[in-house]
Each structure stands twice: as C-alpha cells, then as structure tokens.
C-alpha cells in the first residue's frame, strides 16, 4: 500500500467504533420493556415507563455497554462487529500478499522468520515456503463470506427471533472472531521476524534503471507549458523517493493516535 494511506490504519478505527458503540439488548421478549413497566406499576411508581427506561439504561451502563432502544430486528451491532474483523483480515491479507510475492525465489527481497520444521518442501529441499503468509491469506480469503452471512441473516429478520437467521449469527461471528485472533497472532509473528534483503532490493531497483523515474520525467519535462531541455529536465530526478519519508511519518503518527485508546 502507499505510504500515505496504509491498509493497516483502517482496522483500529473500525474496532474502536464497534467496541465503543456496542449496545445492550434489554427489551424483553418483544422489545417493549412491557414486563419491567408492569413491575414498576406494581411498585406504585409515578412514571413506570420512565422507570423502566432508566433501569434499562442503568443496566447497560453497569455492563459497559451503550444504552439504546431494543434492536431485536436491527442487527447492525453484529454486522458492524463482523465488518471490523473483516477489515482487519483485509489489511493482514494485503500485507501477506506482498510478502508472498516478494519471497518468491526469483525476487527474493523478503524472507519469513525461520522456524523449526516450517516452510520446507518435500520435493524441493532448497525451497522455503512462506507458511505464515499463506495462513494469513487463507483467513483473508475466507473471512468476507462469513461477514456476508451476517448481513444475509440481518436482512432476513422478520420478527424478534427468526428461525434460522437468529441461529446462524453467533456461530458465524464466533468463527470469524476466533480465526481473526489466530490470524492476528500470525501477522504479529510474521512482521516481528520479517527479514529484508536490502541489497537484493537495491539490485532490483538498479536493474529497472530509468523506468523507475518515468512519472517524474514526464512531469518535470513541463514547466509553464514549456518543454525543458534534456539536461534541465533531469534536474531534481535524483531523489526517486520524493516525499516518502514524510508520508511514512504521517502514517505512523496516525497509527499511534488510533491505537493509544484501544
């Protein structure tokens, strides 16, 4: 991903929204608080409806959840949680895809952390397979259909406890959450031990030669509508990285802000 818009910057925002807005489900069988209102009347409270709502809100707060109206047939809290997990899978999968590509023998710019009995090939002893990246990619490819199941179930809620739609949610969300924990652990191990062959990267860049500067050449060839001479157009092309350092610093600073409250 581009340094200015890292794929890993989105999941923390989704997680924080899903966590801080998780609502309590307090409404009784039909979502009307009828039983609590009835109890308040039996106790002779002047405002039984207000008392029932106050009790529901206080219970939610005590549980660390957000007070809100009953959401029996509005399944956005569950789909939001699933979407947050899938967004994380997308980011991890994007990283793993890059690493899978760059660990290919013909490229060889990256290598996964070594492990006992990990990554060997029974037919090609010299080969080291990117096992962690493959496992992360497996999760990234399998996660979106699970979130789709949650959305399909949400669209099928015809009453408070619909047959099938209600029952498919928890197993699906649990599977998605469990696999996300595993993939997150694998991504942590992968990035912590990733080996970078800077010399190989430099050799690849040098082999590409002037092709790396094609965009800069086309832009710096025009100033005020005038085409500069070749020697003048070449001025300023020595820094291929451009504003990369500043973009990386900005992305890392945003990441620190996103993660510090999680």
PDB file of C-alpha atoms in Angstrom:
ATOM      1  CA  UNK A   1       0.000   0.000   0.000  1.00  0.00           C
ATOM      2  CA  UNK A   2       1.053   3.587  -0.487  1.00  0.00           C
ATOM      3  CA  UNK A   3       2.888   5.061   2.499  1.00  0.00           C
ATOM      4  CA  UNK A   4       0.325   7.858   2.794  1.00  0.00           C
ATOM      5  CA  UNK A   5      -2.689   5.540   3.128  1.00  0.00           C
ATOM      6  CA  UNK A   6      -1.645   2.305   4.846  1.00  0.00           C
ATOM      7  CA  UNK A   7      -4.100  -0.578   4.760  1.00  0.00           C
ATOM      8  CA  UNK A   8      -3.450  -1.231   8.446  1.00  0.00           C
ATOM      9  CA  UNK A   9      -4.715   2.195   9.513  1.00  0.00           C
ATOM     10  CA  UNK A  10      -8.383   1.324   8.967  1.00  0.00           C
ATOM     11  CA  UNK A  11      -8.954  -1.675  11.308  1.00  0.00           C
ATOM     12  CA  UNK A  12      -8.271   0.250  14.567  1.00  0.00           C
ATOM     13  CA  UNK A  13     -10.954   2.777  13.655  1.00  0.00           C
ATOM     14  CA  UNK A  14     -13.452   0.016  12.928  1.00  0.00           C
ATOM     15  CA  UNK A  15     -12.563  -1.826  16.137  1.00  0.00           C
ATOM     16  CA  UNK A  16     -12.923   1.306  18.230  1.00  0.00           C
ATOM     17  CA  UNK A  17     -16.315   2.147  16.713  1.00  0.00           C
ATOM     18  CA  UNK A  18     -17.567  -1.422  17.132  1.00  0.00           C
ATOM     19  CA  UNK A  19     -16.338  -1.606  20.725  1.00  0.00           C
ATOM     20  CA  UNK A  20     -17.464   1.788  21.988  1.00  0.00           C
ATOM     21  CA  UNK A  21     -20.898   1.611  20.356  1.00  0.00           C
ATOM     22  CA  UNK A  22     -21.791  -1.974  21.305  1.00  0.00           C
ATOM     23  CA  UNK A  23     -25.352  -1.651  22.641  1.00  0.00           C
ATOM     24  CA  UNK A  24     -27.124  -3.547  25.372  1.00  0.00           C
ATOM     25  CA  UNK A  25     -30.071  -5.719  24.352  1.00  0.00           C
ATOM     26  CA  UNK A  26     -32.631  -5.027  27.059  1.00  0.00           C
ATOM     27  CA  UNK A  27     -36.228  -5.000  25.969  1.00  0.00           C
ATOM     28  CA  UNK A  28     -37.937  -8.195  26.960  1.00  0.00           C
ATOM     29  CA  UNK A  29     -39.475 -10.773  24.655  1.00  0.00           C
ATOM     30  CA  UNK A  30     -40.922  -8.294  22.171  1.00  0.00           C
ATOM     31  CA  UNK A  31     -38.564  -5.379  22.773  1.00  0.00           C
ATOM     32  CA  UNK A  32     -41.184  -3.245  24.514  1.00  0.00           C
ATOM     33  CA  UNK A  33     -39.973  -3.391  28.152  1.00  0.00           C
ATOM     34  CA  UNK A  34     -43.537  -4.442  28.986  1.00  0.00           C
ATOM     35  CA  UNK A  35     -42.546  -6.696  31.905  1.00  0.00           C
ATOM     36  CA  UNK A  36     -40.373  -4.014  33.510  1.00  0.00           C
ATOM     37  CA  UNK A  37     -43.092  -1.408  33.055  1.00  0.00           C
ATOM     38  CA  UNK A  38     -45.535  -3.820  34.711  1.00  0.00           C
ATOM     39  CA  UNK A  39     -43.221  -4.305  37.686  1.00  0.00           C
ATOM     40  CA  UNK A  40     -42.863  -0.539  38.043  1.00  0.00           C
ATOM     41  CA  UNK A  41     -46.650  -0.196  38.131  1.00  0.00           C
ATOM     42  CA  UNK A  42     -46.943  -2.915  40.775  1.00  0.00           C
ATOM     43  CA  UNK A  43     -44.491  -0.959  42.911  1.00  0.00           C
ATOM     44  CA  UNK A  44     -46.653   2.112  42.529  1.00  0.00           C
ATOM     45  CA  UNK A  45     -44.056   4.261  40.764  1.00  0.00           C
ATOM     46  CA  UNK A  46     -45.431   7.505  39.382  1.00  0.00           C
ATOM     47  CA  UNK A  47     -43.792   7.080  35.967  1.00  0.00           C
ATOM     48  CA  UNK A  48     -43.495   3.348  35.250  1.00  0.00           C
ATOM     49  CA  UNK A  49     -42.403   3.864  31.634  1.00  0.00           C
ATOM     50  CA  UNK A  50     -39.649   6.292  32.614  1.00  0.00           C
ATOM     51  CA  UNK A  51     -38.580   3.994  35.440  1.00  0.00           C
ATOM     52  CA  UNK A  52     -38.329   1.048  33.039  1.00  0.00           C
ATOM     53  CA  UNK A  53     -36.185   3.054  30.634  1.00  0.00           C
ATOM     54  CA  UNK A  54     -33.984   4.297  33.481  1.00  0.00           C
ATOM     55  CA  UNK A  55     -33.496   0.732  34.726  1.00  0.00           C
ATOM     56  CA  UNK A  56     -32.563  -0.472  31.238  1.00  0.00           C
ATOM     57  CA  UNK A  57     -30.085   2.384  30.755  1.00  0.00           C
ATOM     58  CA  UNK A  58     -28.516   1.821  34.177  1.00  0.00           C
ATOM     59  CA  UNK A  59     -28.110  -1.887  33.462  1.00  0.00           C
ATOM     60  CA  UNK A  60     -26.405  -1.152  30.142  1.00  0.00           C
ATOM     61  CA  UNK A  61     -24.029   1.328  31.772  1.00  0.00           C
ATOM     62  CA  UNK A  62     -23.162  -1.134  34.543  1.00  0.00           C
ATOM     63  CA  UNK A  63     -22.270  -3.706  31.892  1.00  0.00           C
ATOM     64  CA  UNK A  64     -20.079  -1.237  29.998  1.00  0.00           C
ATOM     65  CA  UNK A  65     -22.463  -1.184  27.048  1.00  0.00           C
ATOM     66  CA  UNK A  66     -24.243   1.627  25.242  1.00  0.00           C
ATOM     67  CA  UNK A  67     -27.867   2.263  26.259  1.00  0.00           C
ATOM     68  CA  UNK A  68     -30.202   2.265  23.285  1.00  0.00           C
ATOM     69  CA  UNK A  69     -33.606   1.108  22.160  1.00  0.00           C
ATOM     70  CA  UNK A  70     -34.096  -2.664  21.758  1.00  0.00           C
ATOM     71  CA  UNK A  71     -32.616  -3.902  18.488  1.00  0.00           C
ATOM     72  CA  UNK A  72     -34.274  -7.285  18.061  1.00  0.00           C
ATOM     73  CA  UNK A  73     -34.732  -6.912  14.311  1.00  0.00           C
ATOM     74  CA  UNK A  74     -31.972  -4.370  13.655  1.00  0.00           C
ATOM     75  CA  UNK A  75     -28.765  -6.389  13.543  1.00  0.00           C
ATOM     76  CA  UNK A  76     -26.338  -3.565  12.800  1.00  0.00           C
ATOM     77  CA  UNK A  77     -24.345  -4.137  16.032  1.00  0.00           C
ATOM     78  CA  UNK A  78     -23.480  -7.675  14.923  1.00  0.00           C
ATOM     79  CA  UNK A  79     -22.782  -6.802  11.298  1.00  0.00           C
ATOM     80  CA  UNK A  80     -20.579  -3.890  12.442  1.00  0.00           C
ATOM     81  CA  UNK A  81     -18.531  -6.261  14.602  1.00  0.00           C
ATOM     82  CA  UNK A  82     -18.171  -8.668  11.689  1.00  0.00           C
ATOM     83  CA  UNK A  83     -17.198  -5.858   9.330  1.00  0.00           C
ATOM     84  CA  UNK A  84     -14.498  -4.669  11.753  1.00  0.00           C
ATOM     85  CA  UNK A  85     -12.996  -8.161  11.853  1.00  0.00           C
ATOM     86  CA  UNK A  86     -13.102  -8.496   8.067  1.00  0.00           C
ATOM     87  CA  UNK A  87     -11.438  -5.100   7.647  1.00  0.00           C
ATOM     88  CA  UNK A  88      -8.588  -6.400   9.800  1.00  0.00           C
ATOM     89  CA  UNK A  89      -8.431  -9.543   7.657  1.00  0.00           C
ATOM     90  CA  UNK A  90      -8.232  -7.349   4.554  1.00  0.00           C
ATOM     91  CA  UNK A  91      -5.261  -5.437   5.973  1.00  0.00           C
ATOM     92  CA  UNK A  92      -3.430  -8.566   7.115  1.00  0.00           C
ATOM     93  CA  UNK A  93      -4.149 -10.253   3.794  1.00  0.00           C
ATOM     94  CA  UNK A  94      -2.779  -7.275   1.890  1.00  0.00           C
ATOM     95  CA  UNK A  95       0.467  -7.438   3.858  1.00  0.00           C
ATOM     96  CA  UNK A  96       0.711 -11.218   3.469  1.00  0.00           C
ATOM     97  CA  UNK A  97       0.133 -10.934  -0.273  1.00  0.00           C
ATOM     98  CA  UNK A  98       3.038  -8.508  -0.650  1.00  0.00           C
ATOM     99  CA  UNK A  99       5.273 -10.783   1.392  1.00  0.00           C
ATOM    100  CA  UNK A 100       4.214 -13.895  -0.524  1.00  0.00           C
ATOM    101  CA  UNK A 101       5.176 -12.171  -3.761  1.00  0.00           C
ATOM    102  CA  UNK A 102       8.481 -10.752  -2.550  1.00  0.00           C
ATOM    103  CA  UNK A 103       9.629 -14.064  -1.038  1.00  0.00           C
ATOM    104  CA  UNK A 104       9.478 -15.837  -4.387  1.00  0.00           C
ATOM    105  CA  UNK A 105      12.924 -17.180  -5.310  1.00  0.00           C
ATOM    106  CA  UNK A 106      13.062 -15.109  -8.491  1.00  0.00           C
ATOM    107  CA  UNK A 107      12.533 -11.929  -6.427  1.00  0.00           C
ATOM    108  CA  UNK A 108      13.965 -12.847  -3.028  1.00  0.00           C
ATOM    109  CA  UNK A 109      13.662  -9.443  -1.384  1.00  0.00           C
ATOM    110  CA  UNK A 110      11.949 -10.735   1.769  1.00  0.00           C
ATOM    111  CA  UNK A 111      12.041 -13.886   3.887  1.00  0.00           C
ATOM    112  CA  UNK A 112       9.710 -15.060   6.617  1.00  0.00           C
ATOM    113  CA  UNK A 113      11.046 -15.720  10.125  1.00  0.00           C
ATOM    114  CA  UNK A 114      12.636 -19.136  10.378  1.00  0.00           C
ATOM    115  CA  UNK A 115      11.038 -21.862  12.478  1.00  0.00           C
ATOM    116  CA  UNK A 116      11.737 -25.491  13.286  1.00  0.00           C
ATOM    117  CA  UNK A 117      10.175 -27.647  10.597  1.00  0.00           C
ATOM    118  CA  UNK A 118       8.426 -24.680   8.995  1.00  0.00           C
ATOM    119  CA  UNK A 119       8.252 -23.935   5.298  1.00  0.00           C
ATOM    120  CA  UNK A 120      10.266 -26.862   3.981  1.00  0.00           C
ATOM    121  CA  UNK A 121       9.393 -28.596   0.734  1.00  0.00           C
ATOM    122  CA  UNK A 122       9.359 -32.389   0.405  1.00  0.00           C
ATOM    123  CA  UNK A 123      10.136 -32.226  -3.309  1.00  0.00           C
ATOM    124  CA  UNK A 124      12.420 -29.174  -3.424  1.00  0.00           C
ATOM    125  CA  UNK A 125      14.699 -29.149  -0.345  1.00  0.00           C
ATOM    126  CA  UNK A 126      16.178 -25.778  -1.261  1.00  0.00           C
ATOM    127  CA  UNK A 127      12.781 -24.089  -1.153  1.00  0.00           C
ATOM    128  CA  UNK A 128      11.304 -22.248   1.844  1.00  0.00           C
ATOM    129  CA  UNK A 129       7.563 -21.689   1.655  1.00  0.00           C
ATOM    130  CA  UNK A 130       6.035 -18.525   3.212  1.00  0.00           C
ATOM    131  CA  UNK A 131       3.834 -20.515   5.590  1.00  0.00           C
ATOM    132  CA  UNK A 132       2.685 -17.648   7.806  1.00  0.00           C
ATOM    133  CA  UNK A 133       1.711 -15.509   4.830  1.00  0.00           C
ATOM    134  CA  UNK A 134      -0.201 -18.401   3.288  1.00  0.00           C
ATOM    135  CA  UNK A 135      -2.147 -18.996   6.507  1.00  0.00           C
ATOM    136  CA  UNK A 136      -2.968 -15.295   6.824  1.00  0.00           C
ATOM    137  CA  UNK A 137      -4.108 -15.160   3.210  1.00  0.00           C
ATOM    138  CA  UNK A 138      -6.321 -18.184   3.806  1.00  0.00           C
ATOM    139  CA  UNK A 139      -8.096 -16.281   6.567  1.00  0.00           C
ATOM    140  CA  UNK A 140      -8.317 -13.110   4.473  1.00  0.00           C
ATOM    141  CA  UNK A 141      -9.992 -15.034   1.653  1.00  0.00           C
ATOM    142  CA  UNK A 142     -12.376 -16.939   3.940  1.00  0.00           C
ATOM    143  CA  UNK A 143     -13.440 -14.041   6.189  1.00  0.00           C
ATOM    144  CA  UNK A 144     -15.604 -11.951   3.793  1.00  0.00           C
ATOM    145  CA  UNK A 145     -18.150 -14.756   3.167  1.00  0.00           C
ATOM    146  CA  UNK A 146     -18.641 -15.045   6.935  1.00  0.00           C
ATOM    147  CA  UNK A 147     -19.466 -11.347   7.156  1.00  0.00           C
ATOM    148  CA  UNK A 148     -21.770 -11.811   4.178  1.00  0.00           C
ATOM    149  CA  UNK A 149     -23.625 -14.485   6.163  1.00  0.00           C
ATOM    150  CA  UNK A 150     -24.181 -11.978   8.976  1.00  0.00           C
ATOM    151  CA  UNK A 151     -25.571  -9.422   6.529  1.00  0.00           C
ATOM    152  CA  UNK A 152     -27.779 -12.026   4.853  1.00  0.00           C
ATOM    153  CA  UNK A 153     -29.156 -13.029   8.242  1.00  0.00           C
ATOM    154  CA  UNK A 154     -29.747  -9.374   9.153  1.00  0.00           C
ATOM    155  CA  UNK A 155     -31.838  -8.909   6.018  1.00  0.00           C
ATOM    156  CA  UNK A 156     -33.920 -11.984   6.933  1.00  0.00           C
ATOM    157  CA  UNK A 157     -35.097 -10.823  10.367  1.00  0.00           C
ATOM    158  CA  UNK A 158     -38.888 -10.989  10.088  1.00  0.00           C
ATOM    159  CA  UNK A 159     -39.533 -10.991  13.855  1.00  0.00           C
ATOM    160  CA  UNK A 160     -37.710 -10.974  17.193  1.00  0.00           C
ATOM    161  CA  UNK A 161     -36.225 -14.474  16.975  1.00  0.00           C
ATOM    162  CA  UNK A 162     -36.495 -15.624  13.354  1.00  0.00           C
ATOM    163  CA  UNK A 163     -35.899 -19.271  12.643  1.00  0.00           C
ATOM    164  CA  UNK A 164     -32.503 -19.764  11.054  1.00  0.00           C
ATOM    165  CA  UNK A 165     -31.383 -16.147  10.779  1.00  0.00           C
ATOM    166  CA  UNK A 166     -31.107 -15.714  14.538  1.00  0.00           C
ATOM    167  CA  UNK A 167     -29.361 -19.042  14.978  1.00  0.00           C
ATOM    168  CA  UNK A 168     -26.728 -18.603  12.275  1.00  0.00           C
ATOM    169  CA  UNK A 169     -25.362 -15.351  13.711  1.00  0.00           C
ATOM    170  CA  UNK A 170     -23.448 -16.446  16.775  1.00  0.00           C
ATOM    171  CA  UNK A 171     -21.661 -19.427  15.294  1.00  0.00           C
ATOM    172  CA  UNK A 172     -20.654 -17.296  12.315  1.00  0.00           C
ATOM    173  CA  UNK A 173     -19.430 -14.389  14.445  1.00  0.00           C
ATOM    174  CA  UNK A 174     -17.612 -16.724  16.832  1.00  0.00           C
ATOM    175  CA  UNK A 175     -15.844 -18.444  13.934  1.00  0.00           C
ATOM    176  CA  UNK A 176     -14.852 -15.103  12.444  1.00  0.00           C
ATOM    177  CA  UNK A 177     -13.594 -13.798  15.799  1.00  0.00           C
ATOM    178  CA  UNK A 178     -11.655 -16.977  16.611  1.00  0.00           C
ATOM    179  CA  UNK A 179      -9.954 -17.053  13.221  1.00  0.00           C
ATOM    180  CA  UNK A 180      -9.180 -13.336  13.491  1.00  0.00           C
ATOM    181  CA  UNK A 181      -7.346 -13.889  16.778  1.00  0.00           C
ATOM    182  CA  UNK A 182      -5.234 -16.610  15.149  1.00  0.00           C
ATOM    183  CA  UNK A 183      -4.519 -14.562  12.015  1.00  0.00           C
ATOM    184  CA  UNK A 184      -3.637 -11.508  14.099  1.00  0.00           C
ATOM    185  CA  UNK A 185      -1.147 -13.570  16.099  1.00  0.00           C
ATOM    186  CA  UNK A 186       0.344 -14.929  12.884  1.00  0.00           C
ATOM    187  CA  UNK A 187       0.624 -11.429  11.416  1.00  0.00           C
ATOM    188  CA  UNK A 188       2.404 -10.232  14.561  1.00  0.00           C
ATOM    189  CA  UNK A 189       4.907 -13.080  14.366  1.00  0.00           C
ATOM    190  CA  UNK A 190       5.385 -12.519  10.646  1.00  0.00           C
ATOM    191  CA  UNK A 191       6.134  -8.810  10.901  1.00  0.00           C
ATOM    192  CA  UNK A 192       8.264  -9.124  14.037  1.00  0.00           C
ATOM    193  CA  UNK A 193      10.598 -11.607  12.360  1.00  0.00           C
ATOM    194  CA  UNK A 194      10.440 -10.481   8.735  1.00  0.00           C
ATOM    195  CA  UNK A 195      13.864 -10.486   7.082  1.00  0.00           C
ATOM    196  CA  UNK A 196      14.607  -7.840   4.465  1.00  0.00           C
ATOM    197  CA  UNK A 197      17.360  -8.222   1.873  1.00  0.00           C
ATOM    198  CA  UNK A 198      18.192  -4.573   1.200  1.00  0.00           C
ATOM    199  CA  UNK A 199      20.982  -5.474  -1.230  1.00  0.00           C
ATOM    200  CA  UNK A 200      18.579  -7.543  -3.321  1.00  0.00           C
ATOM    201  CA  UNK A 201      16.064  -4.698  -3.322  1.00  0.00           C
ATOM    202  CA  UNK A 202      18.717  -2.246  -4.472  1.00  0.00           C
ATOM    203  CA  UNK A 203      19.809  -4.605  -7.238  1.00  0.00           C
ATOM    204  CA  UNK A 204      16.211  -4.914  -8.430  1.00  0.00           C
ATOM    205  CA  UNK A 205      15.796  -1.134  -8.480  1.00  0.00           C
ATOM    206  CA  UNK A 206      19.070  -0.637 -10.319  1.00  0.00           C
ATOM    207  CA  UNK A 207      18.074  -3.256 -12.882  1.00  0.00           C
ATOM    208  CA  UNK A 208      14.893  -1.290 -13.598  1.00  0.00           C
ATOM    209  CA  UNK A 209      17.032   1.757 -14.301  1.00  0.00           C
ATOM    210  CA  UNK A 210      15.368   4.838 -15.711  1.00  0.00           C
ATOM    211  CA  UNK A 211      11.962   3.146 -15.829  1.00  0.00           C
ATOM    212  CA  UNK A 212      11.552   3.955 -12.136  1.00  0.00           C
ATOM    213  CA  UNK A 213      11.650   7.657 -12.985  1.00  0.00           C
ATOM    214  CA  UNK A 214       9.107   7.573 -15.811  1.00  0.00           C
ATOM    215  CA  UNK A 215       6.461   9.546 -13.911  1.00  0.00           C
ATOM    216  CA  UNK A 216       8.930  12.151 -12.665  1.00  0.00           C
ATOM    217  CA  UNK A 217      10.415  12.505 -16.117  1.00  0.00           C
ATOM    218  CA  UNK A 218       7.019  13.162 -17.672  1.00  0.00           C
ATOM    219  CA  UNK A 219       6.091  15.733 -15.017  1.00  0.00           C
ATOM    220  CA  UNK A 220       9.374  17.596 -14.783  1.00  0.00           C
ATOM    221  CA  UNK A 221       9.552  17.821 -18.557  1.00  0.00           C
ATOM    222  CA  UNK A 222       6.888  20.525 -18.467  1.00  0.00           C
ATOM    223  CA  UNK A 223       7.161  23.841 -16.639  1.00  0.00           C
ATOM    224  CA  UNK A 224       4.756  26.607 -17.518  1.00  0.00           C
ATOM    225  CA  UNK A 225       3.908  24.761 -20.695  1.00  0.00           C
ATOM    226  CA  UNK A 226       7.486  24.813 -21.928  1.00  0.00           C
ATOM    227  CA  UNK A 227       9.412  21.635 -22.672  1.00  0.00           C
ATOM    228  CA  UNK A 228      12.768  21.796 -20.949  1.00  0.00           C
ATOM    229  CA  UNK A 229      15.967  20.614 -22.474  1.00  0.00           C
ATOM    230  CA  UNK A 230      17.019  17.117 -21.514  1.00  0.00           C
ATOM    231  CA  UNK A 231      19.719  18.256 -19.100  1.00  0.00           C
ATOM    232  CA  UNK A 232      17.353  20.655 -17.348  1.00  0.00           C
ATOM    233  CA  UNK A 233      14.559  18.105 -17.189  1.00  0.00           C
ATOM    234  CA  UNK A 234      16.914  15.689 -15.468  1.00  0.00           C
ATOM    235  CA  UNK A 235      17.447  18.124 -12.602  1.00  0.00           C
ATOM    236  CA  UNK A 236      15.675  17.021  -9.455  1.00  0.00           C
ATOM    237  CA  UNK A 237      15.268  13.407 -10.570  1.00  0.00           C
ATOM    238  CA  UNK A 238      17.963  12.122  -8.252  1.00  0.00           C
ATOM    239  CA  UNK A 239      15.504  11.604  -5.407  1.00  0.00           C
ATOM    240  CA  UNK A 240      13.134   8.863  -6.525  1.00  0.00           C
ATOM    241  CA  UNK A 241      11.604   8.516  -3.058  1.00  0.00           C
ATOM    242  CA  UNK A 242      10.108  12.001  -3.170  1.00  0.00           C
ATOM    243  CA  UNK A 243       8.094  12.707  -0.004  1.00  0.00           C
ATOM    244  CA  UNK A 244       8.073   9.064   1.116  1.00  0.00           C
ATOM    245  CA  UNK A 245       9.724   9.747   4.486  1.00  0.00           C
ATOM    246  CA  UNK A 246       7.202  12.456   5.348  1.00  0.00           C
ATOM    247  CA  UNK A 247       4.292  10.248   4.281  1.00  0.00           C
ATOM    248  CA  UNK A 248       5.551   7.358   6.404  1.00  0.00           C
ATOM    249  CA  UNK A 249       5.985   9.640   9.430  1.00  0.00           C
ATOM    250  CA  UNK A 250       2.432  10.905   8.972  1.00  0.00           C
ATOM    251  CA  UNK A 251       1.016   7.380   8.666  1.00  0.00           C
ATOM    252  CA  UNK A 252       2.860   6.162  11.762  1.00  0.00           C
ATOM    253  CA  UNK A 253       1.700   9.199  13.755  1.00  0.00           C
ATOM    254  CA  UNK A 254      -1.909   8.486  12.762  1.00  0.00           C
ATOM    255  CA  UNK A 255      -1.481   4.849  13.753  1.00  0.00           C
ATOM    256  CA  UNK A 256      -0.222   5.844  17.214  1.00  0.00           C
ATOM    257  CA  UNK A 257      -3.254   8.089  17.670  1.00  0.00           C
ATOM    258  CA  UNK A 258      -5.618   5.311  16.582  1.00  0.00           C
ATOM    259  CA  UNK A 259      -4.099   2.634  18.798  1.00  0.00           C
ATOM    260  CA  UNK A 260      -3.440   4.554  22.007  1.00  0.00           C
ATOM    261  CA  UNK A 261      -7.066   4.429  23.165  1.00  0.00           C
ATOM    262  CA  UNK A 262      -7.689   0.794  22.215  1.00  0.00           C
TER     263      UNK A 262
END
